[in-house]
Short mmCIF file of C-alpha atoms and ligand atoms in Angstrom, two decimals:
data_model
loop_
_atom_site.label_atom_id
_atom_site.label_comp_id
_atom_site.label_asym_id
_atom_site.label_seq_id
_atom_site.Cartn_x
_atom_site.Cartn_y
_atom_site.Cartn_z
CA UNK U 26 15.34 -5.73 4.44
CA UNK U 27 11.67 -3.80 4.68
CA UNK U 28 11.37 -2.23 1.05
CA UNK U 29 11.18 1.51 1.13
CA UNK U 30 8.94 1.91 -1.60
CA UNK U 31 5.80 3.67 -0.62
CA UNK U 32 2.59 2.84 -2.46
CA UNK U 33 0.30 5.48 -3.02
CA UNK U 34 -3.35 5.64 -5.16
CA UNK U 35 -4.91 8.14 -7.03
CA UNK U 36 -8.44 8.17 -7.73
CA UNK U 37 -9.21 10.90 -10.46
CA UNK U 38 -9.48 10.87 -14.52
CA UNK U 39 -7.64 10.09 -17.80
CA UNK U 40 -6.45 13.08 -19.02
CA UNK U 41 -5.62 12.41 -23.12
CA UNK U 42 -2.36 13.98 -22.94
CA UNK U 43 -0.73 13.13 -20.53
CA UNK U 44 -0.14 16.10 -18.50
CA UNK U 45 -2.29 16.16 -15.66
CA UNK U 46 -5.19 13.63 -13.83
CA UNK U 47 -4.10 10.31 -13.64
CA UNK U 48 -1.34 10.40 -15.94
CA UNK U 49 0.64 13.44 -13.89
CA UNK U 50 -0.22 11.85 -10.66
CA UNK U 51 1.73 8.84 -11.71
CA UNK U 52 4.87 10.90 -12.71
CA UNK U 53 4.59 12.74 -9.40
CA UNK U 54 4.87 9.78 -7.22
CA UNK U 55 7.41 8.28 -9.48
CA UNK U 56 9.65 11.40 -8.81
CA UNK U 57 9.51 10.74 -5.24
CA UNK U 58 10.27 7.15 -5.31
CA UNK U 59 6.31 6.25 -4.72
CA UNK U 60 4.73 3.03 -6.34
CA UNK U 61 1.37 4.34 -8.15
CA UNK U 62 -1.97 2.45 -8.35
CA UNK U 63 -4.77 4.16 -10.05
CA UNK U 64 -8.66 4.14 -9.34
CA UNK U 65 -10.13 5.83 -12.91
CA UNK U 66 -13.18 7.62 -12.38
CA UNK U 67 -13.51 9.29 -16.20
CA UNK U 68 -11.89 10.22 -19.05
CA UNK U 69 -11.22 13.11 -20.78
CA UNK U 70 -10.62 14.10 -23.88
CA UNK U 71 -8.01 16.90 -23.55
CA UNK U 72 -4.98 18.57 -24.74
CA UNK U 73 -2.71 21.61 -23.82
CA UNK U 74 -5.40 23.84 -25.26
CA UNK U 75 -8.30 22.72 -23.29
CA UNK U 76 -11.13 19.29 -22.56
CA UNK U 77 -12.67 18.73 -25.64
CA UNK U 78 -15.14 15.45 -23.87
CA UNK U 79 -15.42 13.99 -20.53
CA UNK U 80 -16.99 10.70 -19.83
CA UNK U 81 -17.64 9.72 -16.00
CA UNK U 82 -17.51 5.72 -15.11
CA UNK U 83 -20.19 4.27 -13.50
CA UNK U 84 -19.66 3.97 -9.54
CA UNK U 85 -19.46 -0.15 -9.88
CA UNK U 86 -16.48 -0.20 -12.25
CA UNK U 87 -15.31 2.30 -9.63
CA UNK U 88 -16.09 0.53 -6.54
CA UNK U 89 -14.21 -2.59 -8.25
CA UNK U 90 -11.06 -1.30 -8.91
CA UNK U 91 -10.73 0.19 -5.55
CA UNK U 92 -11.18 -2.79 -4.01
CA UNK U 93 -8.92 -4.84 -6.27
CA UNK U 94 -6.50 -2.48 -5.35
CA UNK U 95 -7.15 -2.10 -1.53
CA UNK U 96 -7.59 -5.77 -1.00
CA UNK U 97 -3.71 -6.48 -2.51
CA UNK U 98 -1.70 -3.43 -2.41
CA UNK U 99 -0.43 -2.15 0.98
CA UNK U 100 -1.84 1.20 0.28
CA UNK U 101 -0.31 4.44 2.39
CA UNK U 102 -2.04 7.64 0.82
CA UNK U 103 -4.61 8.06 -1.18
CA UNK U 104 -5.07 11.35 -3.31
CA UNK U 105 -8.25 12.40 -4.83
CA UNK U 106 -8.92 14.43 -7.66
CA UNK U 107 -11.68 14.89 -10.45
CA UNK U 108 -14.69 13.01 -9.00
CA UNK U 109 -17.48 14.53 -11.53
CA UNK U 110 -20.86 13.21 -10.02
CA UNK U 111 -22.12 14.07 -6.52
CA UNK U 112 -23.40 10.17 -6.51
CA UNK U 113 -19.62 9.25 -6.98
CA UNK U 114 -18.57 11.61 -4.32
CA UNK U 115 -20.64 10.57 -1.81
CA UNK U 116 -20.08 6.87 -2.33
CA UNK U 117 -16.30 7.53 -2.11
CA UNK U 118 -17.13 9.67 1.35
CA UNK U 119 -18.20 6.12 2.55
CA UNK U 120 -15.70 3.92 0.63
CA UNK U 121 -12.57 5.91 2.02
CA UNK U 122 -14.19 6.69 5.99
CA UNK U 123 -12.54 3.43 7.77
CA UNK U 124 -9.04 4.13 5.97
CA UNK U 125 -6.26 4.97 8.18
CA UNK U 126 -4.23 6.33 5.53
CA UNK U 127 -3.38 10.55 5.15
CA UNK U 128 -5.66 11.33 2.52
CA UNK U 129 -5.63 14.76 0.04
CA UNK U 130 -8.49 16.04 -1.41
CA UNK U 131 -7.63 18.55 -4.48
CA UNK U 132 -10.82 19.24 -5.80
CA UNK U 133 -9.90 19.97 -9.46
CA UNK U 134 -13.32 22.37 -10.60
CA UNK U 135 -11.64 24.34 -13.29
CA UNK U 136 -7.81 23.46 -15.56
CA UNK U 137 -5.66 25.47 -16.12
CA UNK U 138 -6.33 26.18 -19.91
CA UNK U 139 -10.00 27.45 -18.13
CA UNK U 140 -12.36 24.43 -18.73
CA UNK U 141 -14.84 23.34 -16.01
CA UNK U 142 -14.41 19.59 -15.18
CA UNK U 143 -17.23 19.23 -12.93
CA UNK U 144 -20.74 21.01 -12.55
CA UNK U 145 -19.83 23.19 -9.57
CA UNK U 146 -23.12 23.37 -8.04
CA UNK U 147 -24.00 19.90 -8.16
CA UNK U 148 -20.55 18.65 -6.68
CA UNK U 149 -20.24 21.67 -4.14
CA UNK U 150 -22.05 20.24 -1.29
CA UNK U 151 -21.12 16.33 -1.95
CA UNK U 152 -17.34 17.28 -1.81
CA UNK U 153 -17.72 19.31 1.60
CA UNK U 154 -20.23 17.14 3.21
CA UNK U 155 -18.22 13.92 2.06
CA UNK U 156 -14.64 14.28 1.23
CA UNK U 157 -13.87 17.10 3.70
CA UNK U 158 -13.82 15.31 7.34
CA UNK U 159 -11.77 12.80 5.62
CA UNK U 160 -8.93 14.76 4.08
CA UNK U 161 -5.73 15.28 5.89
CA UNK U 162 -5.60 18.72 3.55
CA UNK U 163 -7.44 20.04 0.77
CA UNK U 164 -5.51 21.87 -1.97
CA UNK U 165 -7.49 23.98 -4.54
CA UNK U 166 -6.65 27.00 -6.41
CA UNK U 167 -7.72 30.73 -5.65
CA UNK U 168 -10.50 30.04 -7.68
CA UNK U 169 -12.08 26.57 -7.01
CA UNK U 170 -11.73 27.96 -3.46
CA UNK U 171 -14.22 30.83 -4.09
CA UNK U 172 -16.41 28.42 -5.50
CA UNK U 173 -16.30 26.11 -2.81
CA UNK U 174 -16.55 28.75 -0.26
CA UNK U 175 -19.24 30.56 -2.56
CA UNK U 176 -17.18 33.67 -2.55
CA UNK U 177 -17.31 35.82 -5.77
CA UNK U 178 -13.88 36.77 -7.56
CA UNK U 179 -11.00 38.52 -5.05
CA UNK U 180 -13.68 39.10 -2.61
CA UNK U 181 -11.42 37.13 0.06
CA UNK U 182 -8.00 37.18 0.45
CA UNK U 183 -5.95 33.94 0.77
CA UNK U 184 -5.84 33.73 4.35
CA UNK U 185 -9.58 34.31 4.84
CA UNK U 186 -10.35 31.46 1.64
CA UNK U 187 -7.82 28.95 3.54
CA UNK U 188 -9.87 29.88 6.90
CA UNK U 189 -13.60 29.16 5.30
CA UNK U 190 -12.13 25.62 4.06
CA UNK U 191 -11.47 25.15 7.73
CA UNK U 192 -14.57 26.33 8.69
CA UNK U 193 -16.68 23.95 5.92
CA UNK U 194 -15.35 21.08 8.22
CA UNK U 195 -11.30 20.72 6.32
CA UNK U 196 -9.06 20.12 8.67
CA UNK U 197 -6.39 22.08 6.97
CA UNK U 198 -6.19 24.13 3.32
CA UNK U 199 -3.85 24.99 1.05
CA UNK U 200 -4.61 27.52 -1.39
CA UNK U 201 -2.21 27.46 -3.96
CA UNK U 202 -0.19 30.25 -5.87
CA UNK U 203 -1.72 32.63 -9.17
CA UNK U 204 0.54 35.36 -10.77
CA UNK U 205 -1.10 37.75 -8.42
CA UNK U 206 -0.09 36.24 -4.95
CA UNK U 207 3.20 33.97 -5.47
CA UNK U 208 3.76 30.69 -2.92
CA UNK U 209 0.44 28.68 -1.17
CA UNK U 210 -1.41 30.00 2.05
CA UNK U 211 -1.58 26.96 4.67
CA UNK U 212 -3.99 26.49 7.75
CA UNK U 213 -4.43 24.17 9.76
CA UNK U 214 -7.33 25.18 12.13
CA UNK U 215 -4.20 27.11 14.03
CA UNK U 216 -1.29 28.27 12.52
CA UNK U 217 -1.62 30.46 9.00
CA UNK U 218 2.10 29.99 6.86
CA UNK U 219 2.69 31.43 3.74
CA UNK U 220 4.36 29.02 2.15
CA UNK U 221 6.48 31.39 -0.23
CA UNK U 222 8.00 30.57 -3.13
CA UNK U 223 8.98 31.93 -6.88
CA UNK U 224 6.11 32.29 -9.44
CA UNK U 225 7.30 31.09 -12.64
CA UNK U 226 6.07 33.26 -15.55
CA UNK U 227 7.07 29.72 -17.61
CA UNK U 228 3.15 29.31 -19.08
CA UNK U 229 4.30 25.44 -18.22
CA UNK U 230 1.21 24.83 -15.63
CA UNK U 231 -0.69 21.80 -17.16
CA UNK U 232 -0.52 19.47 -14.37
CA UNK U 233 1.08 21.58 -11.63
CA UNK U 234 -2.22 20.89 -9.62
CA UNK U 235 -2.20 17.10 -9.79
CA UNK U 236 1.16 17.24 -9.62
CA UNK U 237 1.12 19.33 -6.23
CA UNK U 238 -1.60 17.15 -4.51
CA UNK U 239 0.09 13.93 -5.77
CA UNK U 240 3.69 14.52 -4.42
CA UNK U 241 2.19 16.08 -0.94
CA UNK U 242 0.21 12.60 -0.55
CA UNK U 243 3.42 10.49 -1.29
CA UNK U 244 5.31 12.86 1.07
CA UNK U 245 2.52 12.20 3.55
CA UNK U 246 2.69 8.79 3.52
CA UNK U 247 5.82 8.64 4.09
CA UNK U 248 5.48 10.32 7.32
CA UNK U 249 6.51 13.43 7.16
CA UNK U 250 4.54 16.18 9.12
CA UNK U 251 2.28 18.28 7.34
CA UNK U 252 3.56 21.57 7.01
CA UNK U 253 6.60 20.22 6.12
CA UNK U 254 5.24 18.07 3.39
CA UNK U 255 3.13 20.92 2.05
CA UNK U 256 6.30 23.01 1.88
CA UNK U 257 8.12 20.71 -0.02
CA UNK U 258 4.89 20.17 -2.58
CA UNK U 259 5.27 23.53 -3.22
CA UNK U 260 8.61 23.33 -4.18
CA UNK U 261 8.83 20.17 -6.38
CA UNK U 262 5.34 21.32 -7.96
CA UNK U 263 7.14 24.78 -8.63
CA UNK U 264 10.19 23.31 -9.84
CA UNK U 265 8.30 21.21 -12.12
CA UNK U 266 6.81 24.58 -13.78
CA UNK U 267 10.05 25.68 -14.09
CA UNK U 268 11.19 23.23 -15.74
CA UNK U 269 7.92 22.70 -18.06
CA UNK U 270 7.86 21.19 -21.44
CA UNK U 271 7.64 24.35 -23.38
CA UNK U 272 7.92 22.89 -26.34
CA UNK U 273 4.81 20.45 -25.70
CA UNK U 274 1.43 21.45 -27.46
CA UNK U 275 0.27 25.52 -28.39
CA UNK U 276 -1.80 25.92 -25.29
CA UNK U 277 -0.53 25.52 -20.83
CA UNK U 278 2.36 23.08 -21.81
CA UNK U 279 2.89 20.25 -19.31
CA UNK U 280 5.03 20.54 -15.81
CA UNK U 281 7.94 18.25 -16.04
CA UNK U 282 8.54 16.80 -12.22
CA UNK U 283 10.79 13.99 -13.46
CA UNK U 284 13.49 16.16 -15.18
CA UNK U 285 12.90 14.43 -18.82
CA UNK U 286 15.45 16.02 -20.68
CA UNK U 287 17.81 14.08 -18.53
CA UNK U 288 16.94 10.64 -18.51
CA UNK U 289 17.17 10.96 -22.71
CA UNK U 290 19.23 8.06 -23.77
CA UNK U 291 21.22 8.50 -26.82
CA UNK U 292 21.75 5.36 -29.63
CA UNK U 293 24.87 4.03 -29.14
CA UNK U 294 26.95 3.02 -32.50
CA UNK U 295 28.08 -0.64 -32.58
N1 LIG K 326 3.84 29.70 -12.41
C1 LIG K 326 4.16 29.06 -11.28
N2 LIG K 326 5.36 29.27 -10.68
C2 LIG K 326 5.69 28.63 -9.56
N3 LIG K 326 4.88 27.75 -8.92
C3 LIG K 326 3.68 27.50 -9.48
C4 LIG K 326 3.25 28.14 -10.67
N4 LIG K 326 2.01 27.70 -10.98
C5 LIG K 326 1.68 26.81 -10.03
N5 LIG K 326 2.69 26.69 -9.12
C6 LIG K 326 2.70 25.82 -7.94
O1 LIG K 326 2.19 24.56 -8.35
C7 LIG K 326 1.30 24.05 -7.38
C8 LIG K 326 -0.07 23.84 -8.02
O2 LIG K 326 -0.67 25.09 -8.13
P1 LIG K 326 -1.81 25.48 -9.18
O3 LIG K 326 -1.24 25.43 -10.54
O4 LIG K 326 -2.37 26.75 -8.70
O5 LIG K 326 -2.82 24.36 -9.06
P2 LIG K 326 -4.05 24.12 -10.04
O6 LIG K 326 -3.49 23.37 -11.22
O7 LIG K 326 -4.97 23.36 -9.19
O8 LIG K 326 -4.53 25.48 -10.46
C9 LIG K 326 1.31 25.06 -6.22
O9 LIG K 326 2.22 24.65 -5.24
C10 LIG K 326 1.75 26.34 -6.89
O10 LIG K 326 2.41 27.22 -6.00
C1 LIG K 327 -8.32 14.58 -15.99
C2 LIG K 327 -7.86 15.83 -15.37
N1 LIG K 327 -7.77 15.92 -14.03
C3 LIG K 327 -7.35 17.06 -13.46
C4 LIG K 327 -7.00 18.15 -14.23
C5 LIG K 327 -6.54 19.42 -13.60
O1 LIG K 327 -5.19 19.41 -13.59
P1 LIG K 327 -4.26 20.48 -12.85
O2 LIG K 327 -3.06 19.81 -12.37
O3 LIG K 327 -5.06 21.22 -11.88
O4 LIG K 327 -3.74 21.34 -14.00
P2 LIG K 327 -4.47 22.02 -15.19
O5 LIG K 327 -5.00 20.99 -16.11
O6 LIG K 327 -5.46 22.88 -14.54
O7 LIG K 327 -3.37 22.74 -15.84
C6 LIG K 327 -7.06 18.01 -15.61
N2 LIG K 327 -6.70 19.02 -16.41
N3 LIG K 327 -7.50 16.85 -16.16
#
Protein backbone atom coordinates (compact mmCIF):
# COMPACT_ATOMS: atom_id res chain seq x y z
CA UNK A 1 0.00 0.00 0.00
CA UNK A 2 1.62 3.64 -1.21
CA UNK A 3 2.13 5.46 2.28
CA UNK A 4 0.14 8.62 2.53
CA UNK A 5 2.50 10.49 4.43
CA UNK A 6 3.57 13.60 2.68
CA UNK A 7 7.08 14.92 3.29
CA UNK A 8 7.50 18.44 3.35
CA UNK A 9 10.87 20.85 4.21
CA UNK A 10 11.25 23.97 5.73
CA UNK A 11 14.14 26.06 5.26
CA UNK A 12 14.07 29.01 7.86
CA UNK A 13 15.60 29.55 11.59
CA UNK A 14 15.71 28.20 15.19
CA UNK A 15 13.51 30.10 17.03
CA UNK A 16 14.59 29.50 21.09
CA UNK A 17 11.17 28.93 22.14
CA UNK A 18 9.63 27.06 20.30
CA UNK A 19 6.85 28.95 18.90
CA UNK A 20 7.53 29.93 15.54
CA UNK A 21 10.57 29.32 12.62
CA UNK A 22 11.55 25.96 12.44
CA UNK A 23 10.15 24.71 15.50
CA UNK A 24 6.27 25.87 14.54
CA UNK A 25 6.77 24.72 11.05
CA UNK A 26 7.33 21.27 12.35
CA UNK A 27 4.11 21.28 14.52
CA UNK A 28 2.21 22.61 11.51
CA UNK A 29 2.97 19.80 9.24
CA UNK A 30 2.61 17.37 12.02
CA UNK A 31 -1.07 18.58 12.45
CA UNK A 32 -1.74 17.76 8.97
CA UNK A 33 -0.27 14.40 8.90
CA UNK A 34 3.05 15.85 6.97
CA UNK A 35 6.59 14.27 7.64
CA UNK A 36 8.99 17.42 8.40
CA UNK A 37 12.66 17.78 7.32
CA UNK A 38 14.37 20.94 8.19
CA UNK A 39 17.11 23.05 6.27
CA UNK A 40 18.43 25.62 9.33
CA UNK A 41 19.56 28.76 8.05
CA UNK A 42 20.10 30.71 11.70
CA UNK A 43 19.27 30.84 15.01
CA UNK A 44 17.69 33.01 17.16
CA UNK A 45 17.67 33.79 20.37
CA UNK A 46 14.01 34.57 21.20
CA UNK A 47 11.15 34.35 23.47
CA UNK A 48 7.41 35.46 23.66
CA UNK A 49 8.66 38.95 24.38
CA UNK A 50 10.86 39.47 21.48
CA UNK A 51 14.71 38.18 19.52
CA UNK A 52 17.19 38.92 21.86
CA UNK A 53 20.35 37.45 19.05
CA UNK A 54 20.30 36.07 15.66
CA UNK A 55 23.13 34.20 14.15
CA UNK A 56 22.93 33.38 10.23
CA UNK A 57 24.80 29.94 9.01
CA UNK A 58 27.13 30.10 6.48
CA UNK A 59 25.61 29.16 2.90
CA UNK A 60 27.91 25.71 2.84
CA UNK A 61 26.44 24.21 6.02
CA UNK A 62 23.29 25.33 4.21
CA UNK A 63 23.88 24.01 0.85
CA UNK A 64 24.77 20.57 2.75
CA UNK A 65 21.86 19.91 4.51
CA UNK A 66 19.68 20.61 1.62
CA UNK A 67 21.21 18.27 -0.29
CA UNK A 68 21.38 15.53 2.34
CA UNK A 69 17.91 16.00 2.51
CA UNK A 70 16.95 16.30 -1.25
CA UNK A 71 19.19 13.49 -2.28
CA UNK A 72 17.13 10.86 0.32
CA UNK A 73 13.85 12.22 1.19
CA UNK A 74 11.07 12.20 -1.45
CA UNK A 75 10.47 15.81 -0.89
CA UNK A 76 6.80 17.38 -2.05
CA UNK A 77 6.81 21.13 -0.78
CA UNK A 78 9.17 23.13 0.31
CA UNK A 79 8.36 26.31 2.52
CA UNK A 80 10.67 29.12 3.03
CA UNK A 81 10.95 31.45 5.70
CA UNK A 82 13.68 33.67 7.48
CA UNK A 83 16.56 33.69 4.95
CA UNK A 84 18.65 36.77 6.59
CA UNK A 85 21.47 37.44 3.94
CA UNK A 86 20.80 38.50 0.33
CA UNK A 87 23.97 36.04 -0.50
CA UNK A 88 21.78 33.19 1.05
CA UNK A 89 18.79 34.26 -0.85
CA UNK A 90 20.13 34.32 -3.99
CA UNK A 91 21.97 31.03 -3.71
CA UNK A 92 18.65 29.42 -2.64
CA UNK A 93 16.95 31.28 -5.93
CA UNK A 94 19.38 28.86 -7.78
CA UNK A 95 19.35 25.84 -5.40
CA UNK A 96 15.40 25.55 -5.49
CA UNK A 97 14.90 26.71 -9.66
CA UNK A 98 14.91 22.92 -11.15
CA UNK A 99 12.45 21.70 -8.25
CA UNK A 100 9.15 20.59 -9.35
CA UNK A 101 7.69 20.82 -6.06
CA UNK A 102 4.79 23.84 -4.98
CA UNK A 103 6.93 26.04 -3.16
CA UNK A 104 5.77 29.08 -0.45
CA UNK A 105 7.69 31.89 0.13
CA UNK A 106 6.61 33.77 3.55
CA UNK A 107 9.07 36.27 3.85
CA UNK A 108 9.14 36.72 7.67
CA UNK A 109 10.76 40.74 7.89
CA UNK A 110 9.24 41.67 11.17
CA UNK A 111 7.56 39.02 14.44
CA UNK A 112 4.98 39.50 15.88
CA UNK A 113 6.32 40.84 19.30
CA UNK A 114 7.81 43.78 16.58
CA UNK A 115 11.50 42.70 16.07
CA UNK A 116 13.12 42.94 12.59
CA UNK A 117 14.64 39.54 11.54
CA UNK A 118 16.25 40.61 8.49
CA UNK A 119 17.79 44.02 7.19
CA UNK A 120 14.90 44.98 4.90
CA UNK A 121 16.80 46.83 2.43
CA UNK A 122 19.47 44.51 1.89
CA UNK A 123 17.07 41.38 1.47
CA UNK A 124 14.31 43.42 -0.49
CA UNK A 125 15.58 42.98 -3.91
CA UNK A 126 17.29 39.33 -3.41
CA UNK A 127 13.84 37.95 -2.21
CA UNK A 128 11.87 39.48 -5.33
CA UNK A 129 14.49 38.96 -7.89
CA UNK A 130 15.15 35.30 -6.50
CA UNK A 131 12.50 33.66 -4.52
CA UNK A 132 9.52 35.29 -6.30
CA UNK A 133 9.31 33.42 -9.90
CA UNK A 134 9.74 30.38 -7.89
CA UNK A 135 6.97 30.54 -5.31
CA UNK A 136 3.66 28.96 -5.93
CA UNK A 137 2.38 31.95 -3.33
CA UNK A 138 3.93 34.35 -1.16
CA UNK A 139 2.31 35.03 2.23
CA UNK A 140 3.46 38.14 4.24
CA UNK A 141 1.73 40.33 6.59
CA UNK A 142 0.19 43.91 5.93
CA UNK A 143 3.34 45.12 6.86
CA UNK A 144 6.28 43.11 5.35
CA UNK A 145 4.09 43.69 2.27
CA UNK A 146 4.56 47.51 2.37
CA UNK A 147 8.03 46.92 2.74
CA UNK A 148 8.38 44.69 0.00
CA UNK A 149 6.27 46.73 -2.21
CA UNK A 150 8.02 49.97 -0.72
CA UNK A 151 4.71 51.35 0.27
CA UNK A 152 4.63 53.51 3.48
CA UNK A 153 2.07 52.53 6.38
CA UNK A 154 -1.92 52.08 5.12
CA UNK A 155 -1.00 53.82 2.03
CA UNK A 156 -2.47 50.65 0.03
CA UNK A 157 -5.22 48.72 0.78
CA UNK A 158 -5.06 44.88 0.79
CA UNK A 159 -6.17 44.29 -2.56
CA UNK A 160 -3.82 46.82 -4.17
CA UNK A 161 -0.59 45.26 -1.71
CA UNK A 162 -1.71 41.58 -2.95
CA UNK A 163 -1.77 43.15 -6.67
CA UNK A 164 1.99 44.84 -6.44
CA UNK A 165 3.27 41.24 -5.17
CA UNK A 166 1.85 40.10 -8.46
CA UNK A 167 3.22 42.73 -10.24
CA UNK A 168 7.07 42.25 -8.57
CA UNK A 169 6.93 38.91 -10.61
CA UNK A 170 4.68 36.53 -7.55
CA UNK A 171 2.56 34.53 -9.11
CA UNK A 172 -0.02 34.80 -6.44
CA UNK A 173 -0.15 36.73 -2.72
CA UNK A 174 -1.68 36.34 0.26
CA UNK A 175 -1.74 39.08 2.58
CA UNK A 176 -2.71 37.95 5.76
CA UNK A 177 -5.19 39.28 8.50
CA UNK A 178 -4.30 42.43 11.37
CA UNK A 179 -7.05 43.55 13.89
CA UNK A 180 -7.91 46.20 11.40
CA UNK A 181 -8.95 44.04 8.30
CA UNK A 182 -9.99 40.36 9.61
CA UNK A 183 -9.39 37.11 7.05
CA UNK A 184 -6.30 37.16 4.12
CA UNK A 185 -6.69 38.96 0.64
CA UNK A 186 -5.69 36.30 -2.21
CA UNK A 187 -4.60 36.97 -5.93
CA UNK A 188 -3.60 35.11 -8.21
CA UNK A 189 -2.74 37.34 -11.27
CA UNK A 190 -6.82 36.96 -11.84
CA UNK A 191 -9.19 36.42 -9.36
CA UNK A 192 -9.04 38.76 -5.93
CA UNK A 193 -10.90 36.48 -2.76
CA UNK A 194 -11.16 37.64 0.52
CA UNK A 195 -10.55 34.88 2.29
CA UNK A 196 -12.72 35.87 5.47
CA UNK A 197 -12.47 34.63 8.60
CA UNK A 198 -12.77 35.58 12.59
CA UNK A 199 -9.97 37.75 14.11
CA UNK A 200 -9.16 36.42 17.37
CA UNK A 201 -8.51 39.19 19.95
CA UNK A 202 -6.60 35.93 21.84
CA UNK A 203 -2.92 37.96 21.91
CA UNK A 204 -1.88 34.06 21.06
CA UNK A 205 -0.03 35.04 17.56
CA UNK A 206 3.62 33.79 18.06
CA UNK A 207 3.90 31.51 15.25
CA UNK A 208 0.61 32.05 13.41
CA UNK A 209 2.85 33.15 10.39
CA UNK A 210 5.03 30.05 10.15
CA UNK A 211 2.35 28.25 11.09
CA UNK A 212 0.09 29.64 8.11
CA UNK A 213 2.84 29.21 5.38
CA UNK A 214 3.78 25.75 6.77
CA UNK A 215 0.28 24.07 6.72
CA UNK A 216 -0.59 25.84 3.13
CA UNK A 217 2.76 24.07 1.76
CA UNK A 218 1.74 20.60 3.27
CA UNK A 219 -1.79 21.23 1.90
CA UNK A 220 -0.11 22.02 -1.40
CA UNK A 221 1.70 19.14 -1.67
CA UNK A 222 -0.77 17.18 -1.22
CA UNK A 223 -2.51 18.42 -4.19
CA UNK A 224 -5.00 20.40 -3.37
CA UNK A 225 -5.69 23.57 -5.57
CA UNK A 226 -4.58 26.74 -4.40
CA UNK A 227 -7.31 28.75 -3.32
CA UNK A 228 -8.56 26.01 -1.65
CA UNK A 229 -5.43 25.30 0.25
CA UNK A 230 -5.00 28.97 1.14
CA UNK A 231 -8.54 28.89 2.54
CA UNK A 232 -8.00 26.18 4.66
CA UNK A 233 -4.42 27.82 5.98
CA UNK A 234 -6.40 30.43 7.06
CA UNK A 235 -8.51 28.46 9.01
CA UNK A 236 -6.18 25.98 10.82
CA UNK A 237 -3.67 29.06 11.30
CA UNK A 238 -6.78 30.93 12.89
CA UNK A 239 -7.87 28.13 14.85
CA UNK A 240 -4.51 27.72 16.16
CA UNK A 241 -4.74 31.48 17.60
CA UNK A 242 -7.72 30.58 19.05
CA UNK A 243 -6.67 28.10 20.72
CA UNK A 244 -3.13 29.75 21.79
CA UNK A 245 -1.14 28.89 24.78
CA UNK A 246 -2.13 31.80 26.88
CA UNK A 247 -0.57 30.75 29.60
CA UNK A 248 2.96 30.44 27.73
CA UNK A 249 5.54 33.35 28.40
CA UNK A 250 4.42 37.43 29.33
CA UNK A 251 4.76 38.61 25.80
CA UNK A 252 2.58 37.13 21.97
CA UNK A 253 2.08 33.59 23.56
CA UNK A 254 2.47 30.72 21.08
CA UNK A 255 -0.45 29.39 18.51
CA UNK A 256 -1.30 25.89 19.42
CA UNK A 257 -2.17 23.98 15.86
CA UNK A 258 -1.89 20.53 17.46
CA UNK A 259 -4.61 20.96 20.18
CA UNK A 260 -2.00 20.24 23.23
CA UNK A 261 -4.23 20.30 25.96
CA UNK A 262 -5.62 17.15 24.50
CA UNK A 263 -3.03 14.83 23.84
CA UNK A 264 -2.02 15.39 27.90
CA UNK A 265 -1.61 11.96 29.25
CA UNK A 266 -2.38 11.50 32.81
CA UNK A 267 -0.10 8.91 35.29
CA UNK A 268 -1.87 6.02 35.69
CA UNK A 269 -1.80 4.35 39.42
CA UNK A 270 -0.56 0.71 39.47
N1 LIG B 1 -5.83 37.21 15.89
C1 LIG B 1 -6.07 36.40 14.87
N2 LIG B 1 -7.29 35.83 14.71
C2 LIG B 1 -7.54 35.00 13.69
N3 LIG B 1 -6.64 34.67 12.75
C3 LIG B 1 -5.40 35.20 12.85
C4 LIG B 1 -5.06 36.09 13.90
N4 LIG B 1 -3.77 36.47 13.75
C5 LIG B 1 -3.32 35.83 12.65
N5 LIG B 1 -4.31 35.07 12.11
C6 LIG B 1 -4.22 34.23 10.92
O1 LIG B 1 -2.98 33.53 11.00
C7 LIG B 1 -2.34 33.52 9.75
C8 LIG B 1 -0.96 34.18 9.88
O2 LIG B 1 -1.18 35.56 9.93
P1 LIG B 1 -0.20 36.62 10.59
O3 LIG B 1 -0.16 36.40 12.05
O4 LIG B 1 -0.64 37.93 10.10
O5 LIG B 1 1.17 36.27 10.03
P2 LIG B 1 2.55 36.87 10.54
O6 LIG B 1 2.93 36.06 11.74
O7 LIG B 1 3.40 36.68 9.35
O8 LIG B 1 2.29 38.29 10.91
C9 LIG B 1 -3.29 34.22 8.77
O9 LIG B 1 -4.06 33.27 8.09
C10 LIG B 1 -4.12 35.09 9.67
O10 LIG B 1 -5.41 35.35 9.14
C1 LIG C 1 13.11 32.08 13.74
C2 LIG C 1 11.85 32.78 13.44
N1 LIG C 1 11.30 32.66 12.22
C3 LIG C 1 10.15 33.30 11.94
C4 LIG C 1 9.52 34.07 12.89
C5 LIG C 1 8.25 34.79 12.58
O1 LIG C 1 7.23 34.01 13.00
P1 LIG C 1 5.68 34.29 12.72
O2 LIG C 1 4.99 33.02 12.59
O3 LIG C 1 5.55 35.25 11.63
O4 LIG C 1 5.17 34.82 14.06
P2 LIG C 1 5.72 35.91 15.01
O5 LIG C 1 7.01 35.47 15.60
O6 LIG C 1 5.78 37.11 14.18
O7 LIG C 1 4.69 35.94 16.06
C6 LIG C 1 10.09 34.13 14.16
N2 LIG C 1 9.50 34.84 15.13
N3 LIG C 1 11.26 33.49 14.40
Amino acid sequence: MPDPTIACLTIGSSDSSGGAGVQGDIKAFASIGCFAATVVVGVTAQNTTGVRARYGLPVDLVRAQLSAVLDDLPIRGIKVGTAWSPELVTWLGSALADLSVPIVVDPVLVTAAGAYLSDVEQIRSALVESLFPLATVVTPNRQEAELLVGAPPHALDRRELAAALVDLGAPAAVVTADARDSGDWFFDGTTHELLAGAYHDTNCEHGAGCAHSALATGLLAGGMPLPEAMRQARQLASDGVRDGLGHLGSGVHPVDVLGLPRLVRTPTRS
